[in-house]
């Protein structure tokens, strides 16, 4: 996988996928504390864990040049959440792989922002990083997220579904795996 020489920012018609800033910390902690946003997560992060996540995501962008970018809505300059790419943890069954993922503030839902940003991230994954495949996964019940996966051209691979090893005993432990190969992406409507 080729490494970009400098930190990457990506643009779409309505969005900027950029580096994290200190003033993102408060709105990010607020969306992490929102039970609607966190419906499909076992342990919503508190303020300290949310800030630690910003540190981790910023470091990932700095180290690799790509990752889970902060998403800004160009119209109003507001922080909306994150969308981007992340290496799948070694302990998870889809590994080794790169995942496309998203988390947006509730008031930003329903505008098609997640698919718009995720399509841009996929283009980066295939055109710049030349990855052979990108995956995404979520708990079975997360219909909104599954719909985003379908809208951006990923398909469900039931043979890859798995019980998330970090959430034993949780009713949402079963995860669905979606994927798109570079060849399918090149052949598709992107
Ligand atoms: C998933 C998420 C990013 C979607 O973002 P978004 O920008 O609102 O995406 P969209 O505007 O395209 O809307 C999502 C789609 O889900 C559909 N949807 C909404 N509720 C739904 C439901 N209960 N069942 C099925 N589809 C649903 C919407 O209608 C829309 O599809 P459509 O355009 O075909 O109508 C956002 O809901 C979110 O941040 N969720 C919480 C975090 C999360 O779960 N992240 C993923 C963890 S793996």
Short mmCIF file of C-alpha atoms and ligand atoms in Angstrom, two decimals:
data_model
loop_
_atom_site.label_atom_id
_atom_site.label_comp_id
_atom_site.label_asym_id
_atom_site.label_seq_id
_atom_site.Cartn_x
_atom_site.Cartn_y
_atom_site.Cartn_z
CA UNK A 1 0.00 0.00 0.00
CA UNK A 2 1.58 3.35 -1.04
CA UNK A 3 1.88 5.99 1.63
CA UNK A 4 0.86 9.56 0.84
CA UNK A 5 3.70 12.03 1.44
CA UNK A 6 1.65 14.51 3.48
CA UNK A 7 -1.57 14.46 5.53
CA UNK A 8 -4.49 14.08 3.18
CA UNK A 9 -7.69 16.12 3.19
CA UNK A 10 -10.53 15.10 0.93
CA UNK A 11 -13.37 17.18 -0.47
CA UNK A 12 -16.81 16.35 -1.79
CA UNK A 13 -19.53 18.70 -3.06
CA UNK A 14 -20.75 19.42 0.46
CA UNK A 15 -18.09 18.12 2.82
CA UNK A 16 -14.47 18.44 3.87
CA UNK A 17 -12.75 15.36 5.35
CA UNK A 18 -9.97 17.00 7.31
CA UNK A 19 -7.49 16.63 10.18
CA UNK A 20 -8.91 16.79 13.70
CA UNK A 21 -8.77 20.11 15.59
CA UNK A 22 -8.98 20.83 19.31
CA UNK A 23 -12.36 22.51 18.88
CA UNK A 24 -13.78 19.21 17.52
CA UNK A 25 -13.36 17.63 20.97
CA UNK A 26 -16.46 19.12 22.52
CA UNK A 27 -18.95 18.35 19.72
CA UNK A 28 -17.37 14.88 19.36
CA UNK A 29 -17.84 14.20 23.09
CA UNK A 30 -21.45 15.41 22.76
CA UNK A 31 -22.26 13.01 19.91
CA UNK A 32 -20.54 10.16 21.79
CA UNK A 33 -22.79 10.93 24.78
CA UNK A 34 -25.97 10.93 22.65
CA UNK A 35 -27.89 7.66 23.21
CA UNK A 36 -29.48 7.92 19.75
CA UNK A 37 -26.06 8.00 18.04
CA UNK A 38 -24.70 5.28 20.33
CA UNK A 39 -27.73 2.95 20.15
CA UNK A 40 -25.66 0.19 18.55
CA UNK A 41 -22.60 0.41 20.79
CA UNK A 42 -21.99 -1.45 24.06
CA UNK A 43 -19.97 1.14 26.00
CA UNK A 44 -20.41 4.76 24.85
CA UNK A 45 -17.16 6.64 25.57
CA UNK A 46 -17.15 9.23 28.37
CA UNK A 47 -15.38 12.58 27.87
CA UNK A 48 -11.96 11.17 28.70
CA UNK A 49 -12.36 8.20 26.35
CA UNK A 50 -13.78 10.47 23.65
CA UNK A 51 -10.74 12.78 23.87
CA UNK A 52 -8.45 9.74 23.82
CA UNK A 53 -10.19 8.63 20.64
CA UNK A 54 -9.53 12.04 19.03
CA UNK A 55 -5.86 11.64 19.98
CA UNK A 56 -5.79 8.15 18.46
CA UNK A 57 -7.54 9.16 15.24
CA UNK A 58 -5.28 12.23 14.84
CA UNK A 59 -2.18 10.08 15.37
CA UNK A 60 -3.47 7.57 12.81
CA UNK A 61 -3.92 10.33 10.22
CA UNK A 62 -0.46 11.72 11.00
CA UNK A 63 1.24 8.31 10.85
CA UNK A 64 -0.42 6.89 7.76
CA UNK A 65 -1.68 10.02 5.99
CA UNK A 66 -5.17 8.50 5.95
CA UNK A 67 -7.68 7.24 8.49
CA UNK A 68 -10.91 8.37 10.11
CA UNK A 69 -11.14 12.03 9.13
CA UNK A 70 -13.12 14.74 10.93
CA UNK A 71 -16.03 15.71 8.68
CA UNK A 72 -16.92 19.37 8.23
CA UNK A 73 -20.06 20.59 6.46
CA UNK A 74 -18.85 23.20 3.97
CA UNK A 75 -22.09 25.23 4.06
CA UNK A 76 -21.86 26.16 7.73
CA UNK A 77 -18.31 25.09 8.69
CA UNK A 78 -19.69 22.84 11.44
CA UNK A 79 -18.16 19.58 12.68
CA UNK A 80 -20.42 16.63 11.79
CA UNK A 81 -18.50 13.57 13.06
CA UNK A 82 -16.06 11.20 11.38
CA UNK A 83 -15.91 9.14 8.20
CA UNK A 84 -12.99 7.30 6.70
CA UNK A 85 -10.78 4.27 6.64
CA UNK A 86 -9.23 2.26 9.43
CA UNK A 87 -7.14 -0.90 9.61
CA UNK A 88 -9.21 -3.72 11.14
CA UNK A 89 -7.89 -4.84 14.55
CA UNK A 90 -5.84 -8.03 14.44
CA UNK A 91 -8.20 -9.73 16.89
CA UNK A 92 -11.21 -9.37 14.56
CA UNK A 93 -12.13 -12.08 12.04
CA UNK A 94 -12.09 -9.81 8.92
CA UNK A 95 -8.40 -8.89 9.59
CA UNK A 96 -6.16 -8.23 7.82
CA UNK A 97 -8.36 -5.66 6.07
CA UNK A 98 -9.18 -1.97 5.85
CA UNK A 99 -12.62 -0.87 6.98
CA UNK A 100 -14.70 2.10 5.84
CA UNK A 101 -16.64 3.57 8.77
CA UNK A 102 -18.67 6.54 10.01
CA UNK A 103 -20.27 8.21 13.03
CA UNK A 104 -22.22 11.44 12.65
CA UNK A 105 -24.07 13.73 15.05
CA UNK A 106 -27.81 13.01 15.05
CA UNK A 107 -28.76 16.45 13.73
CA UNK A 108 -26.63 15.71 10.65
CA UNK A 109 -28.40 12.46 9.76
CA UNK A 110 -30.69 12.06 6.77
CA UNK A 111 -28.81 14.37 4.38
CA UNK A 112 -26.80 11.65 2.70
CA UNK A 113 -23.58 12.96 4.27
CA UNK A 114 -22.28 9.55 5.39
CA UNK A 115 -22.55 7.95 1.92
CA UNK A 116 -21.12 11.07 0.25
CA UNK A 117 -18.05 11.11 2.51
CA UNK A 118 -17.68 7.32 2.43
CA UNK A 119 -17.73 7.26 -1.40
CA UNK A 120 -14.87 9.76 -1.37
CA UNK A 121 -12.96 7.64 1.15
CA UNK A 122 -13.49 4.54 -1.02
CA UNK A 123 -12.16 6.40 -4.06
CA UNK A 124 -9.07 7.27 -2.04
CA UNK A 125 -8.71 3.65 -0.89
CA UNK A 126 -8.82 2.26 -4.41
CA UNK A 127 -7.19 5.03 -6.47
CA UNK A 128 -4.51 6.28 -4.05
CA UNK A 129 -3.84 3.31 -1.77
CA UNK A 130 -4.62 0.70 -4.47
CA UNK A 131 -6.23 -1.58 -1.89
CA UNK A 132 -7.65 -4.82 -3.32
CA UNK A 133 -10.75 -4.69 -1.09
CA UNK A 134 -12.48 -2.56 1.55
CA UNK A 135 -14.80 -4.04 4.19
CA UNK A 136 -17.32 -2.69 6.66
CA UNK A 137 -19.13 -4.37 9.52
CA UNK A 138 -21.72 -3.58 12.14
CA UNK A 139 -24.12 -5.22 14.53
CA UNK A 140 -26.99 -7.02 12.70
CA UNK A 141 -29.62 -4.51 13.91
CA UNK A 142 -27.82 -1.36 12.71
CA UNK A 143 -30.07 -0.90 9.66
CA UNK A 144 -28.99 2.71 9.00
CA UNK A 145 -25.36 1.76 8.79
CA UNK A 146 -26.12 -1.31 6.66
CA UNK A 147 -28.10 0.93 4.31
CA UNK A 148 -25.08 3.25 3.94
CA UNK A 149 -22.90 0.21 3.10
CA UNK A 150 -25.36 -0.83 0.40
CA UNK A 151 -25.68 2.69 -1.00
CA UNK A 152 -21.92 2.97 -1.51
CA UNK A 153 -21.68 -0.39 -3.29
CA UNK A 154 -20.64 -2.86 -0.61
CA UNK A 155 -22.38 -6.23 -0.57
CA UNK A 156 -23.21 -8.46 2.36
CA UNK A 157 -21.02 -11.55 2.62
CA UNK A 158 -22.96 -13.81 5.04
CA UNK A 159 -20.07 -16.29 5.11
CA UNK A 160 -18.01 -13.54 6.77
CA UNK A 161 -20.51 -12.68 9.54
CA UNK A 162 -18.97 -13.10 12.98
CA UNK A 163 -19.43 -12.78 16.74
CA UNK A 164 -17.47 -9.71 17.84
CA UNK A 165 -14.80 -11.03 20.22
CA UNK A 166 -14.72 -7.80 22.28
CA UNK A 167 -18.42 -7.95 23.25
CA UNK A 168 -19.08 -11.40 24.74
CA UNK A 169 -22.63 -11.83 26.00
CA UNK A 170 -23.95 -8.63 24.35
CA UNK A 171 -27.21 -9.07 22.40
CA UNK A 172 -25.60 -7.19 19.50
CA UNK A 173 -22.52 -9.39 19.39
CA UNK A 174 -23.36 -10.89 15.99
CA UNK A 175 -21.88 -8.71 13.23
CA UNK A 176 -22.59 -8.59 9.51
CA UNK A 177 -19.68 -8.24 7.10
CA UNK A 178 -19.94 -6.19 3.90
CA UNK A 179 -17.19 -5.76 1.30
CA UNK A 180 -16.33 -4.37 -2.11
CA UNK A 181 -13.32 -5.36 -4.17
CA UNK A 182 -11.38 -2.86 -6.25
CA UNK A 183 -12.51 -4.66 -9.41
CA UNK A 184 -16.18 -4.50 -8.41
CA UNK A 185 -15.77 -0.84 -7.47
CA UNK A 186 -14.13 -0.03 -10.82
CA UNK A 187 -16.95 -1.81 -12.65
CA UNK A 188 -19.70 -0.20 -10.59
CA UNK A 189 -21.57 3.10 -10.47
CA UNK A 190 -19.42 5.25 -8.20
C1 LIG B 1 -25.12 5.46 9.98
C2 LIG B 1 -25.10 6.97 9.83
C3 LIG B 1 -23.68 7.45 9.65
C4 LIG B 1 -25.97 7.34 8.61
O1 LIG B 1 -25.64 8.64 8.17
P1 LIG B 1 -26.55 9.54 7.23
O2 LIG B 1 -25.69 10.63 6.72
O3 LIG B 1 -27.78 9.90 7.97
O4 LIG B 1 -26.92 8.60 6.03
P2 LIG B 1 -28.13 8.85 5.06
O5 LIG B 1 -28.54 10.28 5.10
O6 LIG B 1 -27.77 8.27 3.76
O7 LIG B 1 -29.28 7.97 5.69
C5 LIG B 1 -29.03 6.62 5.89
C6 LIG B 1 -30.00 5.71 5.17
O8 LIG B 1 -30.59 4.89 6.18
C7 LIG B 1 -31.99 4.86 5.94
N1 LIG B 1 -32.63 4.52 7.19
C8 LIG B 1 -32.96 5.31 8.20
N2 LIG B 1 -33.53 4.58 9.17
C9 LIG B 1 -33.58 3.32 8.73
C10 LIG B 1 -34.07 2.09 9.26
N3 LIG B 1 -34.61 2.02 10.48
N4 LIG B 1 -33.96 0.97 8.53
C11 LIG B 1 -33.39 0.99 7.31
N5 LIG B 1 -32.91 2.11 6.78
C12 LIG B 1 -33.00 3.26 7.47
C13 LIG B 1 -32.29 6.24 5.45
O9 LIG B 1 -33.57 6.27 4.88
C14 LIG B 1 -31.16 6.40 4.45
O10 LIG B 1 -31.35 5.64 3.29
P3 LIG B 1 -32.13 6.23 1.99
O11 LIG B 1 -31.33 7.41 1.55
O12 LIG B 1 -32.07 5.11 1.03
O13 LIG B 1 -33.49 6.60 2.44
C15 LIG B 1 -25.65 7.66 11.07
O14 LIG B 1 -26.95 7.16 11.24
C16 LIG B 1 -24.82 7.44 12.31
O15 LIG B 1 -23.88 8.18 12.58
N6 LIG B 1 -25.20 6.44 13.13
C17 LIG B 1 -24.57 6.21 14.44
C18 LIG B 1 -23.18 5.68 14.37
C19 LIG B 1 -23.10 4.32 13.78
O16 LIG B 1 -23.97 3.47 13.98
N7 LIG B 1 -22.01 4.10 13.01
C20 LIG B 1 -21.74 2.85 12.41
C21 LIG B 1 -21.19 1.90 13.38
S1 LIG B 1 -20.66 0.42 12.58
#
